[in-house]
CSV table of C-alpha atoms in Angstrom, one decimal:
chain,number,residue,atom,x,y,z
A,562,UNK,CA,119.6,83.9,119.7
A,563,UNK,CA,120.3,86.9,118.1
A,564,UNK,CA,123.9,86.4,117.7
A,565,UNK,CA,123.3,83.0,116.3
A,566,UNK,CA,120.9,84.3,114.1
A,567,UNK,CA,122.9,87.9,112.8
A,568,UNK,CA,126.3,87.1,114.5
A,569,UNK,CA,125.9,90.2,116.4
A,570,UNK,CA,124.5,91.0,119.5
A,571,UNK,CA,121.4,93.6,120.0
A,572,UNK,CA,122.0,96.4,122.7
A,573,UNK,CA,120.0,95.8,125.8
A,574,UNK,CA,118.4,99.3,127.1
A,575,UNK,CA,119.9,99.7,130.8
A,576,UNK,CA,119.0,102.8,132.9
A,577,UNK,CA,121.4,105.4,133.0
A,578,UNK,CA,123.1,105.6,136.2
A,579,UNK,CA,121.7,109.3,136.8
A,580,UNK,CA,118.0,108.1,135.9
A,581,UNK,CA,118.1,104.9,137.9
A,582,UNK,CA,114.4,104.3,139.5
A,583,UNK,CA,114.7,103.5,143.2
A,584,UNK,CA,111.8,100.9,142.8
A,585,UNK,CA,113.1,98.0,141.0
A,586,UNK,CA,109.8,96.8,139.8
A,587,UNK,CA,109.3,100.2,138.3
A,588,UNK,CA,112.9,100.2,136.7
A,589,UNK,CA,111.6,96.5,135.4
A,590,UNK,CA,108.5,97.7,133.5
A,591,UNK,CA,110.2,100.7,132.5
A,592,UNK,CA,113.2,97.8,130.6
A,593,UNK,CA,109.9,95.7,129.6
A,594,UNK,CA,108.0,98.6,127.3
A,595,UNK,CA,110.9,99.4,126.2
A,596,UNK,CA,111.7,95.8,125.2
A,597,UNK,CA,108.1,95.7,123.4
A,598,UNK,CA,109.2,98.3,120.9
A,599,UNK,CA,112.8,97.5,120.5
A,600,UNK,CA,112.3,93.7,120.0
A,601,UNK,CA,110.0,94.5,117.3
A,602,UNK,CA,112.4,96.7,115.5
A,603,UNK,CA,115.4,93.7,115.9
A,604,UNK,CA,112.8,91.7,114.5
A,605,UNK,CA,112.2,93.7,111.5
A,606,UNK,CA,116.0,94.2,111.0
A,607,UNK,CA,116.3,90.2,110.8
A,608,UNK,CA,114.1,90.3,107.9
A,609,UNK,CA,115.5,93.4,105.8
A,610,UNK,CA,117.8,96.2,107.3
A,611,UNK,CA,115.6,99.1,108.0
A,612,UNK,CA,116.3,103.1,105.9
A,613,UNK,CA,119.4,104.4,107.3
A,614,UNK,CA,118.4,107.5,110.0
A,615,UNK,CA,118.6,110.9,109.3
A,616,UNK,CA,121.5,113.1,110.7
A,617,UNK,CA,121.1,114.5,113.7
A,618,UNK,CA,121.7,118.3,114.2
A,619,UNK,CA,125.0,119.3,114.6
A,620,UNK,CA,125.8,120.7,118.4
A,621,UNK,CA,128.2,122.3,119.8
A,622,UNK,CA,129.9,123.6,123.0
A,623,UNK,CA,127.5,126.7,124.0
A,624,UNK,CA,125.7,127.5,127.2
A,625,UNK,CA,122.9,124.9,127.6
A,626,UNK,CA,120.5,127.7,126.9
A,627,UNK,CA,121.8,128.7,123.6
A,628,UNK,CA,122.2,125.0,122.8
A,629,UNK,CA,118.7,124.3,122.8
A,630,UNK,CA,117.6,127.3,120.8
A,631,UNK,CA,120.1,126.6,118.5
A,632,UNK,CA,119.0,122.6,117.8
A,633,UNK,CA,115.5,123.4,118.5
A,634,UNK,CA,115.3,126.0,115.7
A,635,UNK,CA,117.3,123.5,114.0
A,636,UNK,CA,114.1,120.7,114.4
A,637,UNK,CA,111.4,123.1,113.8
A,638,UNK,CA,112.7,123.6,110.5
A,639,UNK,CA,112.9,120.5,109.7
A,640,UNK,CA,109.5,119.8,110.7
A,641,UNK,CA,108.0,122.6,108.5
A,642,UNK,CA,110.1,121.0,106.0
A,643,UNK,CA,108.2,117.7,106.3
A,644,UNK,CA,104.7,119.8,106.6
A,645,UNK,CA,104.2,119.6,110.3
A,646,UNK,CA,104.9,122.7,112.7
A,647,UNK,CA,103.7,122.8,116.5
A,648,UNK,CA,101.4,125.6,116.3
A,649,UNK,CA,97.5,125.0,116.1
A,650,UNK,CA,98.2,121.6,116.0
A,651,UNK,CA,96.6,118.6,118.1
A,652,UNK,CA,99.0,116.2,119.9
A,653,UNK,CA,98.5,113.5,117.4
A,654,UNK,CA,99.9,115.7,114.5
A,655,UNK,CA,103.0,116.3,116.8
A,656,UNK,CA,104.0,112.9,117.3
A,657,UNK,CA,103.6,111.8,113.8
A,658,UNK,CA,105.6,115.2,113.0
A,659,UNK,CA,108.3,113.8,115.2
A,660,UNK,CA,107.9,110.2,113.6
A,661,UNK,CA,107.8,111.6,110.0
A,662,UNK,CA,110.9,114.1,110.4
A,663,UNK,CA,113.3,112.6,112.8
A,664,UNK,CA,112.5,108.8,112.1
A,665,UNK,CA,111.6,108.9,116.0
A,666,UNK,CA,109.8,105.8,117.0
A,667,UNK,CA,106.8,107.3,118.8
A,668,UNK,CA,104.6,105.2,121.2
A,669,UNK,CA,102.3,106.4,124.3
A,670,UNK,CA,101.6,103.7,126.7
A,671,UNK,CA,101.0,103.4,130.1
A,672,UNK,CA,104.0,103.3,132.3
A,673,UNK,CA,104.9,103.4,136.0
A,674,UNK,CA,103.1,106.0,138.2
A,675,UNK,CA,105.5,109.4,138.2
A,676,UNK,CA,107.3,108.6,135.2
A,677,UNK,CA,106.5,110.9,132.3
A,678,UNK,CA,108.4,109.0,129.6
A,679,UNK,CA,111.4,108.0,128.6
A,680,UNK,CA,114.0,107.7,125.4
A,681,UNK,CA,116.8,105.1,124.1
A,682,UNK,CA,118.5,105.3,120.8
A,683,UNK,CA,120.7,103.5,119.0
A,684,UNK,CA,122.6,103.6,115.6
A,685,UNK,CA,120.3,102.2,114.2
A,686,UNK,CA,117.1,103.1,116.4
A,687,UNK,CA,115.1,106.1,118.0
A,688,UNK,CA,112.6,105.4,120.7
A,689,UNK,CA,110.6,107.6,122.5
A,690,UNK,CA,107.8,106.7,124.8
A,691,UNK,CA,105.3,108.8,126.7
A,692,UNK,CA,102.7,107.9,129.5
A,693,UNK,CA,99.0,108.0,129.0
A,694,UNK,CA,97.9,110.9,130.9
A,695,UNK,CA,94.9,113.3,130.5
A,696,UNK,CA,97.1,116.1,131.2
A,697,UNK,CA,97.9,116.8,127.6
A,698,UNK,CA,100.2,120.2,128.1
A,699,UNK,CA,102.3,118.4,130.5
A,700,UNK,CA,102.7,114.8,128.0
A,701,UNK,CA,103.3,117.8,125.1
A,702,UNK,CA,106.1,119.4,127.2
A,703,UNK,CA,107.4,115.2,127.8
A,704,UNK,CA,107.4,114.9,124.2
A,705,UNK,CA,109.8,117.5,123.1
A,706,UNK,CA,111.9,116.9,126.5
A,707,UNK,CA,112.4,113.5,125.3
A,708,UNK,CA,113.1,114.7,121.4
A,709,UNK,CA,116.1,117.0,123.0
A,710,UNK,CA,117.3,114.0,124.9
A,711,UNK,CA,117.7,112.1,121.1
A,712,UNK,CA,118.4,115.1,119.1
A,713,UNK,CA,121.2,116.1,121.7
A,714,UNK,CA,122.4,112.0,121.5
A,715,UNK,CA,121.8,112.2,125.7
A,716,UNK,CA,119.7,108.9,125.3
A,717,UNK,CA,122.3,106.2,124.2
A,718,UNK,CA,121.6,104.4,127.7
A,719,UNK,CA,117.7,104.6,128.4
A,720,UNK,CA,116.8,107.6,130.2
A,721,UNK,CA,113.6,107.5,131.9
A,722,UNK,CA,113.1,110.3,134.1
A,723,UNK,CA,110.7,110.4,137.6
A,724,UNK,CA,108.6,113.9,137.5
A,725,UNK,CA,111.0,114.9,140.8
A,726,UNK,CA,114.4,114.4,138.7
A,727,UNK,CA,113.9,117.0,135.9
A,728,UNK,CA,116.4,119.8,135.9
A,729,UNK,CA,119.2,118.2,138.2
A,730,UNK,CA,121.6,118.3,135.7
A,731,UNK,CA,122.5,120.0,132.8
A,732,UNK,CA,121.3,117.0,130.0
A,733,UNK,CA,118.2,117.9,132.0
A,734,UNK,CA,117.8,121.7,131.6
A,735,UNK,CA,118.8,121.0,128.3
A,736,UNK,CA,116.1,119.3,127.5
A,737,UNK,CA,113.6,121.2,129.5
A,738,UNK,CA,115.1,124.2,127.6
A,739,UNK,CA,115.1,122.5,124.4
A,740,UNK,CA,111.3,121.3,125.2
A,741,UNK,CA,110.3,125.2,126.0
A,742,UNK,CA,112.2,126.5,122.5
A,743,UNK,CA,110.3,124.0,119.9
A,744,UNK,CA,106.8,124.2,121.3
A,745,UNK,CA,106.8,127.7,122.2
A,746,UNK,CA,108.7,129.0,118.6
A,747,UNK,CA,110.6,132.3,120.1
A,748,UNK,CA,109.9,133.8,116.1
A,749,UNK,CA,106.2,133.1,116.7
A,750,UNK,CA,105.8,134.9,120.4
A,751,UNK,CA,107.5,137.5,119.5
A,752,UNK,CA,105.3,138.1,116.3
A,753,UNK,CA,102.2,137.5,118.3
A,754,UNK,CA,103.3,139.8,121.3
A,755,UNK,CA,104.8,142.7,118.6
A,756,UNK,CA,102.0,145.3,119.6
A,757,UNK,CA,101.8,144.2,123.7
A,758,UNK,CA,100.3,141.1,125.3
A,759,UNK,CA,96.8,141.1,126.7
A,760,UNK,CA,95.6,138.2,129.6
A,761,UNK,CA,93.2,137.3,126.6
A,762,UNK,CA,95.6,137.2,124.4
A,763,UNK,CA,98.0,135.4,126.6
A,764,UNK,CA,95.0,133.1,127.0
A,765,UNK,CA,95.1,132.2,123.7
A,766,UNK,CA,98.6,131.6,122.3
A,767,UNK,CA,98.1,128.8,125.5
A,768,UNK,CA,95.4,127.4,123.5
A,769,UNK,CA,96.8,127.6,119.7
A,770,UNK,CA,100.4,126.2,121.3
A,771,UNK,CA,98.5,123.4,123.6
A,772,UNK,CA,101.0,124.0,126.3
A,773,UNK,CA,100.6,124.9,130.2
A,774,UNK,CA,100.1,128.6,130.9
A,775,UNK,CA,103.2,128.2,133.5
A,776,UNK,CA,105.4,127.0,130.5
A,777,UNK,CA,104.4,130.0,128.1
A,778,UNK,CA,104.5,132.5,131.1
A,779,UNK,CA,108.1,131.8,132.0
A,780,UNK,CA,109.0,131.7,127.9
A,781,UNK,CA,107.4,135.0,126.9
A,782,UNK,CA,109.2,136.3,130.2
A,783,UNK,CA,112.2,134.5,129.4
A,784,UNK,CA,111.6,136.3,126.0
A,785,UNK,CA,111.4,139.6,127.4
A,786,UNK,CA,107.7,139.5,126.1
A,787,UNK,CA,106.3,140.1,129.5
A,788,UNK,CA,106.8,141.4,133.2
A,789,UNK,CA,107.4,138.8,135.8
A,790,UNK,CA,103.9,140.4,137.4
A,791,UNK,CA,102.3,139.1,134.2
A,792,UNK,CA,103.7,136.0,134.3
A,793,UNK,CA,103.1,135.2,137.9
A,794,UNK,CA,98.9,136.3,137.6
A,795,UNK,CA,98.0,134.7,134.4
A,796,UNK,CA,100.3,131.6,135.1
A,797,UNK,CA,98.1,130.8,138.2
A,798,UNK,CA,95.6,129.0,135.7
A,799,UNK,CA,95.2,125.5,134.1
A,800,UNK,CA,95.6,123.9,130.6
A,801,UNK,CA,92.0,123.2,131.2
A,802,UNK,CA,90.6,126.5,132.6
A,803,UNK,CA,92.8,128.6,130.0
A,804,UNK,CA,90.5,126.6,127.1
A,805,UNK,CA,87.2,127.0,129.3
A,806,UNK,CA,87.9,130.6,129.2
A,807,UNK,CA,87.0,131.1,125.4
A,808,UNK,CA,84.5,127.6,125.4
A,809,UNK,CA,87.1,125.1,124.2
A,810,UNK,CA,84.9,122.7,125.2
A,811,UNK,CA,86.1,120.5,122.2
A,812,UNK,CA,89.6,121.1,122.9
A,813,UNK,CA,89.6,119.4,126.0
A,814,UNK,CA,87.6,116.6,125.2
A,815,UNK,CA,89.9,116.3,122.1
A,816,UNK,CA,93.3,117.1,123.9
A,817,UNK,CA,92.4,114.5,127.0
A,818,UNK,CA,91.3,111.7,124.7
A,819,UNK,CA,94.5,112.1,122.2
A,820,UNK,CA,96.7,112.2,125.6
A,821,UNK,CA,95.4,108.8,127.2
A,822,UNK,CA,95.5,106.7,124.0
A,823,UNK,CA,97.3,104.1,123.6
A,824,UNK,CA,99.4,104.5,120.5
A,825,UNK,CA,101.9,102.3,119.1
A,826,UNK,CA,105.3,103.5,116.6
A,827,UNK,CA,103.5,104.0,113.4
A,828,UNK,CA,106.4,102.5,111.0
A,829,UNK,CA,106.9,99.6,113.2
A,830,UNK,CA,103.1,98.9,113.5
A,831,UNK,CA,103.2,99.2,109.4
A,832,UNK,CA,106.4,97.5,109.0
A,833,UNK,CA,105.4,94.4,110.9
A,834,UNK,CA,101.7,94.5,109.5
A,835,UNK,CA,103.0,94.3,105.8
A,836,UNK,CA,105.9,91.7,106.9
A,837,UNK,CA,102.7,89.1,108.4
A,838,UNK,CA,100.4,90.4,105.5
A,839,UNK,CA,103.1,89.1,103.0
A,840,UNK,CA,104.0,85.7,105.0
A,841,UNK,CA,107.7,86.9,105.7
A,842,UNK,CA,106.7,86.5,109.9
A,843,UNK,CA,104.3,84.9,111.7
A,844,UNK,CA,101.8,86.4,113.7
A,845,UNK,CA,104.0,86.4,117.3
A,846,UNK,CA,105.9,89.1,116.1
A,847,UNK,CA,103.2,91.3,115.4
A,848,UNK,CA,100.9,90.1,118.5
A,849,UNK,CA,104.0,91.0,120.6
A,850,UNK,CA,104.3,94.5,119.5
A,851,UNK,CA,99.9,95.0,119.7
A,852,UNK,CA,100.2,93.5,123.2
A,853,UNK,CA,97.8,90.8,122.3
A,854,UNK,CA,98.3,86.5,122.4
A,855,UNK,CA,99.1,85.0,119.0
A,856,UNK,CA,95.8,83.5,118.8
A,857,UNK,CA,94.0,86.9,118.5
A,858,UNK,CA,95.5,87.9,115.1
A,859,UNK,CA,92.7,87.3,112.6
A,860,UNK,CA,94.7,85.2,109.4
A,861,UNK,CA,94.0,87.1,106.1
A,862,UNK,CA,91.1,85.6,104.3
A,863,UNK,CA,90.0,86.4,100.4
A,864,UNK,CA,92.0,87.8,97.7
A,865,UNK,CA,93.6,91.3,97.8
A,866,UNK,CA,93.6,91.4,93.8
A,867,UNK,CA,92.8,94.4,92.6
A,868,UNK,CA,91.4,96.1,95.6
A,869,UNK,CA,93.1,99.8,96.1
A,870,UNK,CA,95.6,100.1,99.1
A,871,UNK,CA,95.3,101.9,102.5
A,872,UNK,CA,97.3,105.4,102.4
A,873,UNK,CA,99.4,104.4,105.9
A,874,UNK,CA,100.8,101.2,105.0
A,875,UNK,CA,99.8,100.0,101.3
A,876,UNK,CA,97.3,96.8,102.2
A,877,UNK,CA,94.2,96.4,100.7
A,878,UNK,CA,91.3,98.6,102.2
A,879,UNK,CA,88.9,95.5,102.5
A,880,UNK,CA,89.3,94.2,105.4
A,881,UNK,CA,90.4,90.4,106.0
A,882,UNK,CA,87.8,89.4,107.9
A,883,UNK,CA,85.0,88.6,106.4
A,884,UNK,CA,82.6,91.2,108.4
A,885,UNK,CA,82.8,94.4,106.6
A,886,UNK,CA,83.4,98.0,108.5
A,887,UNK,CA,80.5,99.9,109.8
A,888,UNK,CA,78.9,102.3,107.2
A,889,UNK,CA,80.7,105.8,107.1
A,890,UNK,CA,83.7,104.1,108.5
A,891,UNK,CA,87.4,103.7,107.2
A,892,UNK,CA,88.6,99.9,106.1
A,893,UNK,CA,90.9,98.2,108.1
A,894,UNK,CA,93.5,96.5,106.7
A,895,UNK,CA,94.2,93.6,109.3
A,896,UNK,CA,91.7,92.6,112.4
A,897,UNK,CA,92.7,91.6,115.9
A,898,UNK,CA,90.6,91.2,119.0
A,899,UNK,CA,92.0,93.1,121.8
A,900,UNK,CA,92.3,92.2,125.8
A,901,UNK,CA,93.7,93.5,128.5
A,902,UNK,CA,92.9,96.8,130.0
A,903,UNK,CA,91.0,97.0,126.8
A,904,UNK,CA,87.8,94.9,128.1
A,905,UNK,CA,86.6,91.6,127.3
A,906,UNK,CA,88.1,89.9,123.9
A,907,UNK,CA,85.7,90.4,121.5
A,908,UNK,CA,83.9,87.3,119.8
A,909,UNK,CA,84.8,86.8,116.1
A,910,UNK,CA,81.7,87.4,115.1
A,911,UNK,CA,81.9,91.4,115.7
A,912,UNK,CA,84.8,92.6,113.6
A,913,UNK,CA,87.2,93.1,115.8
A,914,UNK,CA,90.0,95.5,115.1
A,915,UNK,CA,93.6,96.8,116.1
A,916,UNK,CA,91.9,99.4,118.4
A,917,UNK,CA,90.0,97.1,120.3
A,918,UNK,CA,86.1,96.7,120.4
A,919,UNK,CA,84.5,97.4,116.9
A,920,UNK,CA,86.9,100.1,115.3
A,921,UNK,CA,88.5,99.9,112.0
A,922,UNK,CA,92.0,100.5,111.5
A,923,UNK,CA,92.2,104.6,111.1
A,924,UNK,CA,94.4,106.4,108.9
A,925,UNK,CA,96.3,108.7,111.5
A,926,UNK,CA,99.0,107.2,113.5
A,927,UNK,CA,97.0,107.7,116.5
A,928,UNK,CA,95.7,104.3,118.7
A,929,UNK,CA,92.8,105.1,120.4
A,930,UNK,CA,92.5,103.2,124.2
């Protein structure tokens, strides 16, 4: 179809051959969320081509270890270029850093037990997928693995890594390195650690950098910042008991609920909700990528004339259906009911939303489960 349609044919994501998945059904589902995402791009191709990417970094033959210094550097740059950086900031500010800078499509999802995430790219495409987990330090440190992975152009076939494969090879300690060097800035640490590095104070860099304390004691080590003894007692803790040790109450409940959400690419979810809000696609294309049946998608109703537009994707803030938002709440700009692992469907009668249940559409890329 696609060749009649573009007289080209769309890559098909197939496991690298050093990533292959022993199950088959898991190496299936892994193909099928992938599928989700990339099918909605084609789509959106057929319609208009899509901005060109930005350039990737520039690498070159160094040790793997300088390499991902080097390109990591490289990326947080850019990053603080585009206003985001990785320290003090909540998971949901990384991935639309990632999105906003690198033109990464971002999505978290649920995907086969053991498998952390995955990445596939193509000339035209960047996609990086993450698994739900409460474990936020160890999706964070998935994230940026999978960002080396693209950045260092490992991810042309899809790469989709069990938890047991990482660091077999040296595409993988590349990216674990690469991972360690752009949340754990070396310029930061060592400005933090300039006058000596107390367990308190260890304590907290784990909590303004949202990492595990294993991953920052081997970096400051690594670093030189502190003794292997150091690193071996106050790496014995959790994400969790490092934030309970100064009453981060809040940061866990925040962290855990940010790291098992759903959340779907934020251009392609804007992209596809402008194309069905301006008739140029029905609504199977967008129900596809939402992961809800064509019959859910609530038609537009009313006039958008002179109502002012939502920041994330330029549609009117009313919503179209005709029950308005809950008082204090944001607008949505387009409703669906949601199934699934979701719940029951709502009825029409409750405004029904992207997010599921009751919610408006929110302004931040995240997708709340």
């Amino acid at each position: 179809m696609d060749w009649i349609l573009s007289g080209t044919t769309s890559p098909t994501p197939s496991m690298a051959a050093r990533a292959n998945r022993t199950d088959a059904a898991d190496s299936a589902t892994i193909s099928a969320a992938v599928r989700r995402y990339s099918d909605a791009h084609e789509q959106l191709e057929l319609l208009t081509p899509r901005p060109p990417l930005p350039a990737l970094p520039p690498t070159h033959g160094n040790r793997f270890v300088d390499a991902a210094e080097s390109v990591a550097a490289w990326a947080r740059a850019q990053m603080l270029d585009h206003g985001f950086d990785v320290v003090d900031r909540h998971q949901d500010a990384l991935l639309a850093g990632v999105e906003a800078t690198f033109a990464v499509d971002v999505a978290v999802t649920t995907l086969p037990r053991g498998l952390d995430g995955c990445a596939w790219q193509t000339p035209s495409m960047r996609l990086l997928i993450a698994a739900r987990t409460t474990l936020w330090a160890r999706q964070r440190f998935s994230v940026g693995h999978e960002l080396g992975h693209l950045l260092f152009r490992d991810a042309q076939d899809l790469i989709a890594e069990p938890v047991e494969s990482r660091a077999k090879d040296l595409t993988e300690k590349r990216a674990n390195s690469f991972a360690a060097a752009l949340l754990m800035p070396a310029d930061f640490l060592k400005e933090e650690a300039a006058s000596g590095l107390s367990e308190a104070g260890f304590v907290t860099l784990v909590n303004r950098l949202f990492v595990s304390p294993t991953s920052l004691g081997w970096r400051l080590f690594n670093l030189g910042l502190i003794s292997d003894k150091q690193r071996v007692a106050w790496s014995s803790m959790t994400a969790e008991q490092s934030a309970m040790r100064v009453d981060g109450a809040e940061l866990i409940l925040t962290e855990r609920r940010l790291a098992d959400s759903e959340r779907l690419p934020q251009r392609l979810a804007e992209d596809h909700l402008r194309a069905y809000r301006t008739g140029a696609t029905s609504a199977r294309p967008l129900a596809q990528l939402f992961g809800i049946e064509p019959g859910d998608v609530i038609e537009p109703s009313g006039s958008s004339e002179q109502q002012p537009a939502c920041p994330p994707c330029g549609f009117p803030t009313t919503p179209f259906s005709a029950t308005s938002p809950p008082s204090g709440s944001s607008a949505s700009c387009v409703t669906f009911s949601m199934g699934g692992d979701d719940g029951p469907r709502p009825s029409r009668g409750r405004q029904p939303s992207l997010l599921g249940g009751s919610r408006p559409w929110p302004t931040s890329p995240l997708m709340d489960g």
